[in-house]
mmCIF file of C-alpha atoms in Angstrom:
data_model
loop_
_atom_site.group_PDB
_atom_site.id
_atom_site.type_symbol
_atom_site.label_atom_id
_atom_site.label_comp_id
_atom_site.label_asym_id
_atom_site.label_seq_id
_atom_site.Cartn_x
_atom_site.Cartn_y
_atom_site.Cartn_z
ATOM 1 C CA UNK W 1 -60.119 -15.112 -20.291
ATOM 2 C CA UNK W 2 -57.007 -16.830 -22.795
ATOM 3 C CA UNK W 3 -55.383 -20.043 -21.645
ATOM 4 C CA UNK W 4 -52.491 -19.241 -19.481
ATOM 5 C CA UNK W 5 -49.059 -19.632 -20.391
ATOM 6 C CA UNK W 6 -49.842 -17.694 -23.308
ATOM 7 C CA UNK W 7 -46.833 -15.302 -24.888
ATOM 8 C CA UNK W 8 -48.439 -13.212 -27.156
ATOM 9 C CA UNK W 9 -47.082 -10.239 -28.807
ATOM 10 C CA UNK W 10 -48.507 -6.934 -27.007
ATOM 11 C CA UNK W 11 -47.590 -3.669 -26.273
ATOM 12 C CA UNK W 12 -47.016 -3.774 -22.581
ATOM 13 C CA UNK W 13 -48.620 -0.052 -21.162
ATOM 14 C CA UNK W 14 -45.557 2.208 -21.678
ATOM 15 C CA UNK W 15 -43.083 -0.695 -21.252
ATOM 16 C CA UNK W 16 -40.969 0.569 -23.811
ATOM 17 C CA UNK W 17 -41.424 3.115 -26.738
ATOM 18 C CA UNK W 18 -38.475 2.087 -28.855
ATOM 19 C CA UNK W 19 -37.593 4.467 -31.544
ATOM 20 C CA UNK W 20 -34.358 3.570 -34.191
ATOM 21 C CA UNK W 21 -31.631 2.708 -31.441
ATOM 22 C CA UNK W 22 -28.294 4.471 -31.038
ATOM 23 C CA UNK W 23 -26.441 1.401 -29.236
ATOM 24 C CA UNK W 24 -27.118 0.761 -25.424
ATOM 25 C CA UNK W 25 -26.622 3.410 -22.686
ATOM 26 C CA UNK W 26 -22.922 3.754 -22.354
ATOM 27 C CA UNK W 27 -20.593 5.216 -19.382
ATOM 28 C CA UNK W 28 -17.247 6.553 -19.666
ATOM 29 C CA UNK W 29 -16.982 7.403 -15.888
ATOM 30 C CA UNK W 30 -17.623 5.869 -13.068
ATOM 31 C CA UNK W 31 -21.169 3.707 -12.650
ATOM 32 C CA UNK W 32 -22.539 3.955 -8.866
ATOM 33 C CA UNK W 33 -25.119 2.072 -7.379
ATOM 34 C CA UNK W 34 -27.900 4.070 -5.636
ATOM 35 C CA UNK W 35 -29.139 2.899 -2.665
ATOM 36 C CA UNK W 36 -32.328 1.129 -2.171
ATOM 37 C CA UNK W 37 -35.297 2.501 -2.575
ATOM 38 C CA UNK W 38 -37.964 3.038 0.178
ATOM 39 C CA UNK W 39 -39.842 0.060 0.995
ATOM 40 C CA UNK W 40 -43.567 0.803 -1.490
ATOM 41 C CA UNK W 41 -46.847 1.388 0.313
ATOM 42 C CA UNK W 42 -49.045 -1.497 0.669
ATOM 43 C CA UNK W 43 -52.467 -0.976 -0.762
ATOM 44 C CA UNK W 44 -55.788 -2.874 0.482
ATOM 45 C CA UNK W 45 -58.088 -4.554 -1.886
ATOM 46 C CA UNK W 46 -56.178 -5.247 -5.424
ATOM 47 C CA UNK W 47 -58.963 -2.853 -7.541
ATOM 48 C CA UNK W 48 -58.018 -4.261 -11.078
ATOM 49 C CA UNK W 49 -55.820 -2.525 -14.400
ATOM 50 C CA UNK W 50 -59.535 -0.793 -15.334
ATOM 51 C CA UNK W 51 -60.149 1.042 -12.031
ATOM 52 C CA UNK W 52 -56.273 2.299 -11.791
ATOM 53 C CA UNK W 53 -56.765 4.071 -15.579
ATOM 54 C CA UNK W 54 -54.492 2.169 -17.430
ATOM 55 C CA UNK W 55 -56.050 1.840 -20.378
ATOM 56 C CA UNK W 56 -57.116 5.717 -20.659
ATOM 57 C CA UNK W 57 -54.278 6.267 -23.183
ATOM 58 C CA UNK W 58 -51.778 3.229 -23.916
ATOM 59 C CA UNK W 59 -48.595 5.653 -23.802
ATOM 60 C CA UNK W 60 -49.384 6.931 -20.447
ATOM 61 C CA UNK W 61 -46.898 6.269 -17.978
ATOM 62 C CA UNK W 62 -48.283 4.388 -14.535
ATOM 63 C CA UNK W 63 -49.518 6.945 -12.056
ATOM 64 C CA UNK W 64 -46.929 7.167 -8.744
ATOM 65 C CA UNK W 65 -49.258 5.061 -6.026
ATOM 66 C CA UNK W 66 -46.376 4.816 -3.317
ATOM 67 C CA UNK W 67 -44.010 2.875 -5.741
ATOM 68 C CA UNK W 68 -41.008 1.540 -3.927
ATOM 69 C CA UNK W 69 -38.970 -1.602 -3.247
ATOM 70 C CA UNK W 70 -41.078 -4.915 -1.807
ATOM 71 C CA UNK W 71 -41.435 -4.784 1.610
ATOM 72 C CA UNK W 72 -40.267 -6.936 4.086
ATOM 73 C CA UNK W 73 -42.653 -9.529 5.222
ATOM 74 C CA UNK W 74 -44.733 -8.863 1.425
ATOM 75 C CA UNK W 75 -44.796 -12.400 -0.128
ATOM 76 C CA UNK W 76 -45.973 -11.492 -3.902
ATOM 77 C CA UNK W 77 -48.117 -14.610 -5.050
ATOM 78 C CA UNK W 78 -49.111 -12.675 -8.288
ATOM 79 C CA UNK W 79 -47.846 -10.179 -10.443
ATOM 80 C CA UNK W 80 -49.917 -8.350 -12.586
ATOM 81 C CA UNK W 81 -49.007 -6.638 -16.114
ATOM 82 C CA UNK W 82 -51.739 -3.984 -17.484
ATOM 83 C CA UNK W 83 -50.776 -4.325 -21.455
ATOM 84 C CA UNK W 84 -52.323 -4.014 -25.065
ATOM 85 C CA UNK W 85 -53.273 -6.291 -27.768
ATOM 86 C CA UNK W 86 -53.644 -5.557 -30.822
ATOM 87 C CA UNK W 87 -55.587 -6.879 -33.796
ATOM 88 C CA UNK W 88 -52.670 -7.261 -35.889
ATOM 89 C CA UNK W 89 -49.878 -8.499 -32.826
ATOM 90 C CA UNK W 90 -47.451 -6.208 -33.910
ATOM 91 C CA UNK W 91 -47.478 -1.899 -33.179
ATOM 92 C CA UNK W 92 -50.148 -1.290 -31.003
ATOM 93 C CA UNK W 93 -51.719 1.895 -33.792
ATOM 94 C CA UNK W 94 -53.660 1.852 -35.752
ATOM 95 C CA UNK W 95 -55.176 -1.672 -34.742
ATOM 96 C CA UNK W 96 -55.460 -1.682 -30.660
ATOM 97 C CA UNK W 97 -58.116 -3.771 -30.152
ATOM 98 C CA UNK W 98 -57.643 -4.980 -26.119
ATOM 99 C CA UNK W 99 -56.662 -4.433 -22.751
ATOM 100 C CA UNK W 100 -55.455 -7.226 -20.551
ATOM 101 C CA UNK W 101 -54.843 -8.088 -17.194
ATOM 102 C CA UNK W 102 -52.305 -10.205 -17.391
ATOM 103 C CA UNK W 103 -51.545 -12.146 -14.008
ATOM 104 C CA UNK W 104 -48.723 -14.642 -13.412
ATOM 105 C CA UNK W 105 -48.175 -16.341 -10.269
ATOM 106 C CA UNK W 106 -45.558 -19.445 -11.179
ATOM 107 C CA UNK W 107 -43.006 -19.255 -8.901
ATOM 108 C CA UNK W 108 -40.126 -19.259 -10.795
ATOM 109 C CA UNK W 109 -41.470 -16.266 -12.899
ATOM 110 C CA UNK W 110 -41.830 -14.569 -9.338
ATOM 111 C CA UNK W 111 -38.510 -15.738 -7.950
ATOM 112 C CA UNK W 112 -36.811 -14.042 -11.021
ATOM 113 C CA UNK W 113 -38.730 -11.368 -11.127
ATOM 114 C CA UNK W 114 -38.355 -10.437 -7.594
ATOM 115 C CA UNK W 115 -34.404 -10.451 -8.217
ATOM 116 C CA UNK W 116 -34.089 -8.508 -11.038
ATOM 117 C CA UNK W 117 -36.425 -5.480 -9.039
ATOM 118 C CA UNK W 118 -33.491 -6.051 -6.341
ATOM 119 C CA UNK W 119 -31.365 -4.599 -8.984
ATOM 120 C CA UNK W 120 -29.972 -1.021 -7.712
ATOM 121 C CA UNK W 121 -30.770 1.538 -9.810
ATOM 122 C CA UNK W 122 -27.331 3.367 -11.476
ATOM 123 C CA UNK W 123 -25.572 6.572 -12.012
ATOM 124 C CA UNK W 124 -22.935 7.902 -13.146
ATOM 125 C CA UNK W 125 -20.038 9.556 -11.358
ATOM 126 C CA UNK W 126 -20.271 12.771 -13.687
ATOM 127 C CA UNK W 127 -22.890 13.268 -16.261
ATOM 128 C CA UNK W 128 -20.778 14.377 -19.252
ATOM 129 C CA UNK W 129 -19.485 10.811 -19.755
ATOM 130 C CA UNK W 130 -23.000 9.507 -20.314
ATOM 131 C CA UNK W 131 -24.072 8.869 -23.796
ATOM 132 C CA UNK W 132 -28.269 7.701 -23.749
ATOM 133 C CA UNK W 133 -29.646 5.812 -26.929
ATOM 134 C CA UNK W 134 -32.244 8.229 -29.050
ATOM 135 C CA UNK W 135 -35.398 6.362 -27.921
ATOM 136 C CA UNK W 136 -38.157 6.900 -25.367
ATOM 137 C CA UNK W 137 -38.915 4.739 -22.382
ATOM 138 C CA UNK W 138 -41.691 4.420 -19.813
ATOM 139 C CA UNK W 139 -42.325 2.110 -16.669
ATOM 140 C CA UNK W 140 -44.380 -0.368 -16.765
ATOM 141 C CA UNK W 141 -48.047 -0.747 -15.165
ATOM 142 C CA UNK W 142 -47.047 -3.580 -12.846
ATOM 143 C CA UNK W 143 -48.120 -4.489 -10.312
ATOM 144 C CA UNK W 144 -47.858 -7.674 -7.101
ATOM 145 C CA UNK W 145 -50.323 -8.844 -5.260
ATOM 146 C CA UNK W 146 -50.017 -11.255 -2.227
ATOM 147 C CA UNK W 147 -51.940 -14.009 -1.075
ATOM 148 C CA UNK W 148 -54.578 -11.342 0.913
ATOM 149 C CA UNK W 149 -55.342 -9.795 -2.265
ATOM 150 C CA UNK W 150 -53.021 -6.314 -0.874
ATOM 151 C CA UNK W 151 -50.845 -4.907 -3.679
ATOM 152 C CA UNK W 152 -47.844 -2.736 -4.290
ATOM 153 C CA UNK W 153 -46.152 -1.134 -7.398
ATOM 154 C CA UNK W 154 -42.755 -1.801 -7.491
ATOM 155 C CA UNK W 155 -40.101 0.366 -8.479
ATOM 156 C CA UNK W 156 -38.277 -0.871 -11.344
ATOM 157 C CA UNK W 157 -34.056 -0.504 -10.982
ATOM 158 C CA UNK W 158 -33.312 1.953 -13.505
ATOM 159 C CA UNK W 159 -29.432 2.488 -15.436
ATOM 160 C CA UNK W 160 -27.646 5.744 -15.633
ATOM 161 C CA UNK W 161 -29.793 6.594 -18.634
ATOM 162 C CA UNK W 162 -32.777 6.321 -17.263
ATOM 163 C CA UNK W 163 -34.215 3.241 -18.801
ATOM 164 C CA UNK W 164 -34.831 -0.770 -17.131
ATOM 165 C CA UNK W 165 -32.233 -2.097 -16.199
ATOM 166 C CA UNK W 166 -31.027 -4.605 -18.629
ATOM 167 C CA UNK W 167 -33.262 -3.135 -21.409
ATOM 168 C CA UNK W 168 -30.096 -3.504 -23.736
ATOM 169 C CA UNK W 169 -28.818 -7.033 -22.613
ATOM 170 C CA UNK W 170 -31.021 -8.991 -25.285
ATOM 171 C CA UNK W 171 -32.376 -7.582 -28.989
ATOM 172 C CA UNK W 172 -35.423 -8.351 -28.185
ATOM 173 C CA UNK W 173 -35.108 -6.256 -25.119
ATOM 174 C CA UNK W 174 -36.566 -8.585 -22.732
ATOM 175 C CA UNK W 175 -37.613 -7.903 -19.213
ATOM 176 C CA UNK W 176 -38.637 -10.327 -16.496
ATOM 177 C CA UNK W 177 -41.574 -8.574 -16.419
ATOM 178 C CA UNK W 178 -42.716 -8.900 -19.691
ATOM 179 C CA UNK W 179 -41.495 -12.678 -20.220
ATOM 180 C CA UNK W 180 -43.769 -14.789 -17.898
ATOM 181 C CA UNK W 181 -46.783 -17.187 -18.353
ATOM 182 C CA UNK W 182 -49.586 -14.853 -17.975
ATOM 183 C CA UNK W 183 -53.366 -15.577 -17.507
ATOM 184 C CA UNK W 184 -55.002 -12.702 -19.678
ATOM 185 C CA UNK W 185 -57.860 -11.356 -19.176
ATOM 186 C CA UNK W 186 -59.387 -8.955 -21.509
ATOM 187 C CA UNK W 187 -61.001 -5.936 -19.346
ATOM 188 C CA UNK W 188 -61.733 -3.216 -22.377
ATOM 189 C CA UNK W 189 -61.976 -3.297 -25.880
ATOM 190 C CA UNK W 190 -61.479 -0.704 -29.060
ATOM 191 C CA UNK W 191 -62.229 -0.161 -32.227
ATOM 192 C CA UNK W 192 -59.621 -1.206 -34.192
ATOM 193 C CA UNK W 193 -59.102 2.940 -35.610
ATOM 194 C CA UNK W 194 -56.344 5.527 -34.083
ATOM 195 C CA UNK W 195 -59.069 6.598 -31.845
ATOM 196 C CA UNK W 196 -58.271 4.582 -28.709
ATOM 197 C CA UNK W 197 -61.262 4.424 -26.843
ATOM 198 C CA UNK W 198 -61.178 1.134 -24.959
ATOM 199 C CA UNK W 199 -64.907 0.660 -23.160
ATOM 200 C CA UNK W 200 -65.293 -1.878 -20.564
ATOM 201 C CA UNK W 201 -66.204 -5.316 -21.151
#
């Protein structure tokens, strides 16, 4: 296990697959709210990054497992962030070299990111005034656990385009999610070739 509080450079699993930008998602109709989504299904017995396949292939997108909005009466203690390091800390090919389990549980990294996944997800009154960036985006494998050790996968508010909310709002693209003091552990490792294999640790 690193130190926690540690903000190293990794590729999140499928956080975001940025290709050359076009400019930020833009709307020249109408942008509508959606309504919540369905509260997620609360799972027994938090089984660890490893066990749910995250590290099969790092550009897989999570698996659905009842994603949804946090419950009422779920009190997240944790949040957990299945991500890659690599050798170099920069693109996570040809060099991969880790997966982590990343777990944060200060509660102001919690309390903010609890309120951005309160976001509503967007749309747009008519979809011929949408113009969507020429990049690729996938959801993040992340994950909260409460205080019982039962988990959910929240579902993350998404803009007309498709992509995290917000995903435009710094250069850096900063999310709440991928910002907080994390405890890593490393669960897998690879060879550091474009083979990704990572074996268990």
């Amino acid at each position: 296990m690193s130190g926690g509080g540690r903000r190293t450079r990794l590729a999140a699993l499928s956080a975001a697959i940025l290709l050359p930008l076009a400019g930020a998602c833009s709307t020249g109709g109408r942008t509508i709210d959606e309504p919540p989504a369905p509260p997620a299904e609360i799972h027994d017995d938090w089984p660890g990054c490893l066990a749910l396949g995250a590290f099969k292939r790092y550009i897989d997108p999570p698996p659905a497992l009842g994603a949804g909005s946090v419950p009422p009466g779920f009190r997240p203690e944790a949040a957990v962030l299945c991500a890659i390091q690599d050798g170099a800390g920069a693109t996570p090919t040809p060099a991969a070299t880790a997966g982590l389990e990343r777990r944060a549980t200060g509660a102001s990294d919690l309390d903010a990111l609890l309120t951005y996944l309160e976001l509503p997800s967007q749309r747009v009154s008519s979809p011929d005034d949408l113009a969507c960036p020429a990049m690729g985006w996938n959801p993040p494998w992340l994950f909260l656990l409460d205080g019982d050790g039962r988990w959910i996968q929240p579902q993350i508010p998404l803009d007309p385009c498709g992509f995290a909310r917000n995903l435009f709002a710094t250069d850096d693209h900063a999310l709440p999610y991928g910002i907080m003091d994390f405890d890593d552990t490393v669960v897998c490792r690879s060879k550091a070739d474009a083979d990704w294999n990572c074996r268990p640790v």
